[in-house]
Coordinates of C-alpha atoms and ligand atoms in Angstrom, one line a residue:
M522 CA 15.8 -54.9 39.0
I523 CA 13.3 -52.2 39.9
I524 CA 10.3 -51.6 37.7
E525 CA 8.2 -48.5 38.1
P526 CA 4.8 -48.0 36.5
N527 CA 5.8 -45.0 34.4
A528 CA 8.4 -42.4 33.7
L529 CA 7.5 -40.2 36.6
G530 CA 7.8 -43.1 39.1
L531 CA 11.1 -43.8 37.5
A532 CA 12.4 -40.3 38.1
R533 CA 11.2 -40.3 41.7
R534 CA 12.8 -43.7 42.4
G535 CA 16.0 -42.6 40.7
A536 CA 16.1 -39.5 42.9
E537 CA 15.5 -41.7 46.0
I538 CA 18.4 -44.0 45.1
F539 CA 20.6 -40.9 44.5
S540 CA 19.6 -39.4 47.9
T541 CA 20.2 -42.7 49.8
A542 CA 23.6 -43.2 48.2
A543 CA 24.6 -39.6 48.9
N544 CA 23.6 -39.8 52.5
K545 CA 25.2 -43.1 53.0
S546 CA 28.6 -42.0 51.5
F547 CA 28.4 -38.7 53.5
K548 CA 27.9 -40.7 56.7
I549 CA 30.8 -43.0 56.0
R550 CA 33.3 -40.8 54.3
G551 CA 32.0 -37.2 54.6
R552 CA 31.7 -36.9 50.8
F553 CA 29.6 -38.2 47.9
V554 CA 31.1 -38.5 44.4
V555 CA 28.7 -39.3 41.5
A556 CA 28.9 -39.4 37.7
I557 CA 25.8 -38.7 35.7
S558 CA 24.7 -39.3 32.1
G559 CA 23.2 -37.2 29.4
G560 CA 20.4 -37.8 26.9
S561 CA 16.7 -37.4 27.5
T562 CA 15.9 -40.1 30.1
P563 CA 17.7 -38.6 33.1
R564 CA 16.1 -35.2 32.7
N565 CA 13.0 -35.9 34.8
L566 CA 15.2 -37.4 37.5
H567 CA 17.4 -34.4 37.4
R568 CA 14.5 -32.0 37.7
T569 CA 13.2 -34.1 40.7
L570 CA 16.6 -33.7 42.4
G571 CA 16.2 -29.9 42.1
E572 CA 12.9 -30.1 44.0
E573 CA 11.9 -30.8 47.6
P574 CA 12.5 -33.0 49.5
F575 CA 15.7 -33.8 47.5
R576 CA 16.9 -30.2 47.3
S577 CA 17.1 -30.2 51.1
N578 CA 17.9 -33.8 52.1
I579 CA 21.0 -34.4 49.9
P580 CA 24.4 -33.2 51.3
W581 CA 25.0 -31.0 48.2
E582 CA 27.8 -29.1 50.0
K583 CA 29.8 -32.4 50.2
T584 CA 28.8 -33.7 46.7
D585 CA 31.0 -33.8 43.6
I586 CA 29.3 -34.2 40.2
F587 CA 31.1 -35.6 37.2
W588 CA 29.8 -36.7 33.8
V589 CA 30.0 -40.2 32.4
D590 CA 30.1 -38.7 28.9
E591 CA 29.7 -35.5 27.0
R592 CA 29.1 -34.3 23.5
F593 CA 32.1 -32.1 22.5
V594 CA 30.0 -28.9 22.1
P595 CA 30.0 -25.6 23.9
E596 CA 28.1 -25.6 27.2
N597 CA 25.3 -23.4 25.8
D598 CA 24.7 -25.8 22.9
P599 CA 21.3 -27.7 23.3
A600 CA 23.2 -31.0 23.0
S601 CA 25.5 -30.3 26.0
N602 CA 24.9 -32.7 28.8
Y603 CA 26.4 -30.2 31.2
G604 CA 24.2 -27.4 30.0
A605 CA 21.1 -29.6 30.4
A606 CA 22.0 -30.7 33.9
M607 CA 22.7 -27.1 35.0
E608 CA 19.3 -26.1 33.8
D609 CA 17.5 -29.1 35.2
F610 CA 18.9 -29.1 38.8
L611 CA 22.5 -27.9 39.4
E612 CA 21.5 -24.2 39.2
R613 CA 18.9 -24.9 41.9
V614 CA 20.7 -26.9 44.5
P615 CA 23.2 -25.6 47.0
I616 CA 26.2 -27.2 45.5
P617 CA 29.5 -25.2 45.4
K618 CA 30.4 -24.4 41.8
A619 CA 33.9 -25.9 42.2
Q620 CA 32.3 -29.3 42.9
I621 CA 30.7 -29.4 39.5
H622 CA 33.1 -31.0 37.1
P623 CA 32.0 -30.6 33.4
M624 CA 33.9 -32.3 30.6
L625 CA 35.0 -29.0 29.0
H626 CA 34.8 -28.1 25.3
E627 CA 38.4 -26.9 25.1
G628 CA 41.0 -27.4 22.4
N629 CA 40.5 -30.8 20.8
P630 CA 38.6 -33.8 22.2
E631 CA 41.8 -35.9 22.9
K632 CA 43.3 -33.0 25.0
S633 CA 40.0 -32.6 26.8
A634 CA 39.9 -36.3 27.6
L635 CA 43.4 -36.0 29.2
N636 CA 42.3 -32.9 31.1
Y637 CA 39.3 -34.7 32.5
Q638 CA 41.6 -37.4 33.9
Q639 CA 43.5 -34.6 35.6
E640 CA 40.2 -33.2 37.0
L641 CA 39.4 -36.6 38.4
L642 CA 42.8 -36.9 40.0
K643 CA 42.1 -33.7 42.0
I644 CA 39.3 -35.5 43.8
F645 CA 40.4 -39.1 43.7
K646 CA 43.8 -39.5 45.3
V647 CA 44.8 -42.8 43.6
R648 CA 48.2 -44.4 43.0
A649 CA 49.6 -45.1 39.5
G650 CA 47.6 -48.0 38.0
E651 CA 44.6 -47.6 40.3
F652 CA 41.3 -46.3 39.2
P653 CA 38.8 -43.9 41.0
V654 CA 35.9 -45.5 42.7
F655 CA 32.6 -43.6 42.3
D656 CA 30.0 -43.9 45.0
L657 CA 27.3 -43.9 42.3
I658 CA 27.2 -43.9 38.5
L659 CA 24.0 -43.3 36.6
L660 CA 23.9 -44.7 33.1
G661 CA 21.4 -44.7 30.2
I662 CA 21.2 -47.1 27.3
G663 CA 20.7 -46.4 23.6
T664 CA 18.5 -48.5 21.2
D665 CA 21.8 -49.8 19.7
G666 CA 23.0 -51.0 23.1
H667 CA 25.5 -48.2 23.7
T668 CA 26.0 -46.8 27.1
A669 CA 27.9 -43.6 28.1
S670 CA 29.5 -42.9 24.7
L671 CA 30.7 -46.4 24.3
F672 CA 29.3 -47.4 20.9
P673 CA 29.2 -50.9 19.3
G674 CA 32.3 -51.8 17.4
Q675 CA 34.4 -48.9 18.4
S676 CA 38.0 -49.2 19.7
A677 CA 37.1 -47.3 23.0
L678 CA 35.4 -50.6 24.1
K679 CA 38.8 -52.2 24.3
E680 CA 40.5 -49.4 26.4
K681 CA 42.2 -50.9 29.4
S682 CA 44.2 -48.0 31.0
K683 CA 42.8 -44.6 30.1
W684 CA 40.0 -43.3 32.2
V685 CA 38.4 -41.0 29.6
V686 CA 38.7 -41.2 25.8
A687 CA 37.5 -39.2 22.8
V688 CA 35.1 -40.9 20.3
I689 CA 32.8 -39.9 17.5
G690 CA 29.3 -41.3 17.2
G691 CA 25.7 -41.3 18.5
N692 CA 22.8 -39.0 18.0
P693 CA 23.8 -36.2 17.5
N694 CA 26.7 -37.8 15.6
V695 CA 29.5 -35.6 17.0
S696 CA 32.9 -35.9 18.8
R697 CA 32.3 -37.0 22.4
L698 CA 34.3 -37.7 25.5
T699 CA 33.4 -40.8 27.5
M700 CA 34.6 -42.6 30.6
T701 CA 35.9 -46.1 29.8
Y702 CA 35.0 -49.6 31.2
P703 CA 38.0 -49.9 33.6
L704 CA 36.9 -46.7 35.3
L705 CA 33.1 -47.3 35.2
N706 CA 33.3 -50.8 36.4
Q707 CA 35.1 -49.8 39.6
A708 CA 32.1 -48.0 41.0
E709 CA 30.4 -49.0 44.2
R710 CA 27.0 -48.7 42.6
I711 CA 25.9 -48.4 39.0
V712 CA 22.3 -47.7 38.1
F713 CA 21.0 -48.1 34.5
I714 CA 17.9 -46.1 33.9
A715 CA 15.7 -46.8 30.9
S716 CA 12.2 -45.6 30.0
G717 CA 9.7 -46.3 27.2
R718 CA 8.7 -49.0 24.7
E719 CA 11.5 -48.2 22.2
K720 CA 14.1 -49.4 24.7
A721 CA 12.3 -52.8 25.3
P722 CA 14.0 -54.8 22.5
I723 CA 17.5 -53.7 23.4
L724 CA 16.9 -54.4 27.1
K725 CA 15.8 -57.9 26.2
A726 CA 19.0 -58.4 24.2
V727 CA 21.3 -57.0 26.9
L728 CA 19.6 -58.7 29.8
E729 CA 18.6 -62.1 28.4
D730 CA 21.4 -62.9 25.9
T731 CA 24.2 -64.0 28.1
K732 CA 26.6 -64.0 25.1
S733 CA 25.7 -60.4 24.1
R734 CA 28.7 -58.2 23.3
L735 CA 26.7 -55.1 23.3
P736 CA 28.4 -52.2 25.1
A737 CA 25.8 -52.0 27.9
H738 CA 26.3 -55.7 28.6
M739 CA 30.0 -55.1 29.4
I740 CA 29.1 -53.0 32.4
T741 CA 29.9 -55.4 35.1
P742 CA 31.0 -53.7 38.4
L743 CA 34.1 -55.5 39.9
T744 CA 32.7 -55.5 43.4
G745 CA 30.0 -53.0 43.3
E746 CA 26.2 -53.3 42.8
L747 CA 24.4 -53.1 39.5
I748 CA 20.8 -52.0 39.5
W749 CA 18.4 -51.8 36.5
L750 CA 15.8 -49.2 37.0
L751 CA 13.1 -49.5 34.3
D752 CA 9.6 -48.4 33.7
Q753 CA 6.9 -50.9 32.7
E754 CA 7.1 -50.1 29.0
A755 CA 10.9 -50.5 28.9
A756 CA 10.6 -53.9 30.8
S757 CA 7.6 -55.1 28.6
L758 CA 9.6 -57.7 26.6
L759 CA 11.6 -59.2 29.5
S760 CA 10.9 -62.7 30.6
R761 CA 8.6 -63.1 33.6
E762 CA 11.4 -65.0 35.4
L763 CA 13.8 -62.1 35.0
V764 CA 11.3 -59.5 36.2
H765 CA 10.1 -61.6 39.0
E766 CA 13.5 -62.6 40.1
G767 CA 14.6 -59.0 40.3
A768 CA 11.5 -57.7 42.0
Ligands
6PG1116 C1 24.6 -39.3 26.0 C2 24.5 -40.4 26.9 C3 24.0 -41.7 26.4 C4 22.5 -41.9 26.7 C5 21.8 -42.8 25.8 C6 20.3 -42.9 26.1 O1 25.2 -38.3 26.3 O2 24.0 -39.4 24.9 O3 25.0 -40.4 28.2 O4 24.7 -42.9 26.7 O5 22.4 -42.3 28.1 O6 22.0 -42.5 24.5 O7 19.8 -41.6 25.7 P1 18.3 -41.2 25.9 O8 18.1 -41.1 27.3 O9 18.2 -39.9 25.2 O10 17.5 -42.3 25.2

């Protein structure tokens, strides 16, 4: 667990983790494949990625960007995670357009979910029954314990084979596309990012109640690393042992 004093420190630390993961994957495999989240929390981090030194020290030419989830809205809608990320950093870094893989608002959500699986297959050459392994996945958490667009009580939580499914929920309460647990949990590294006092109670529930069935609690990478990146307000209700142990 990493605890930063405030939201700006969180953004900086998140950008450093992104940069370290990108350079490590580039060195080992010549490529970096990451899935990012939407919502408000990652926006400072995304803006930081669009600035120096990150604009120059990340191998953007060899980076592929996917989305963990998306609201099923046109890309120019203010609720679009893709639209926000384009504005926050993707328009300002030297990444080839073909390496940006938005969840498209085309046809109906179910069809778009299937299309996204095809889009993933273009980059991840996996055999039938295997799942892609992302180098890095950035996740947020909602005050109800959802992560990605995996909401409490929904059938998407039980998905075992599809990589991406369509759901309805959240704020805004709209159709969405989301990656599923079997895909997310393959990742080499997953970073949860949470900021602010309003997230403190749910973080306590997810991190301290071992029997919790909240969606965020079910993110358990099979062999990869799980990092919680919080600011002090978000971590304010966690037990001293947990904070100390993770420090
Ligand atoms: C989305 C998300 C979602 C988000 C949480 C936290 O598109 O809505 O990817 O899972 O990470 O809802 O959102 P905030 O950062 O806005 O609190």
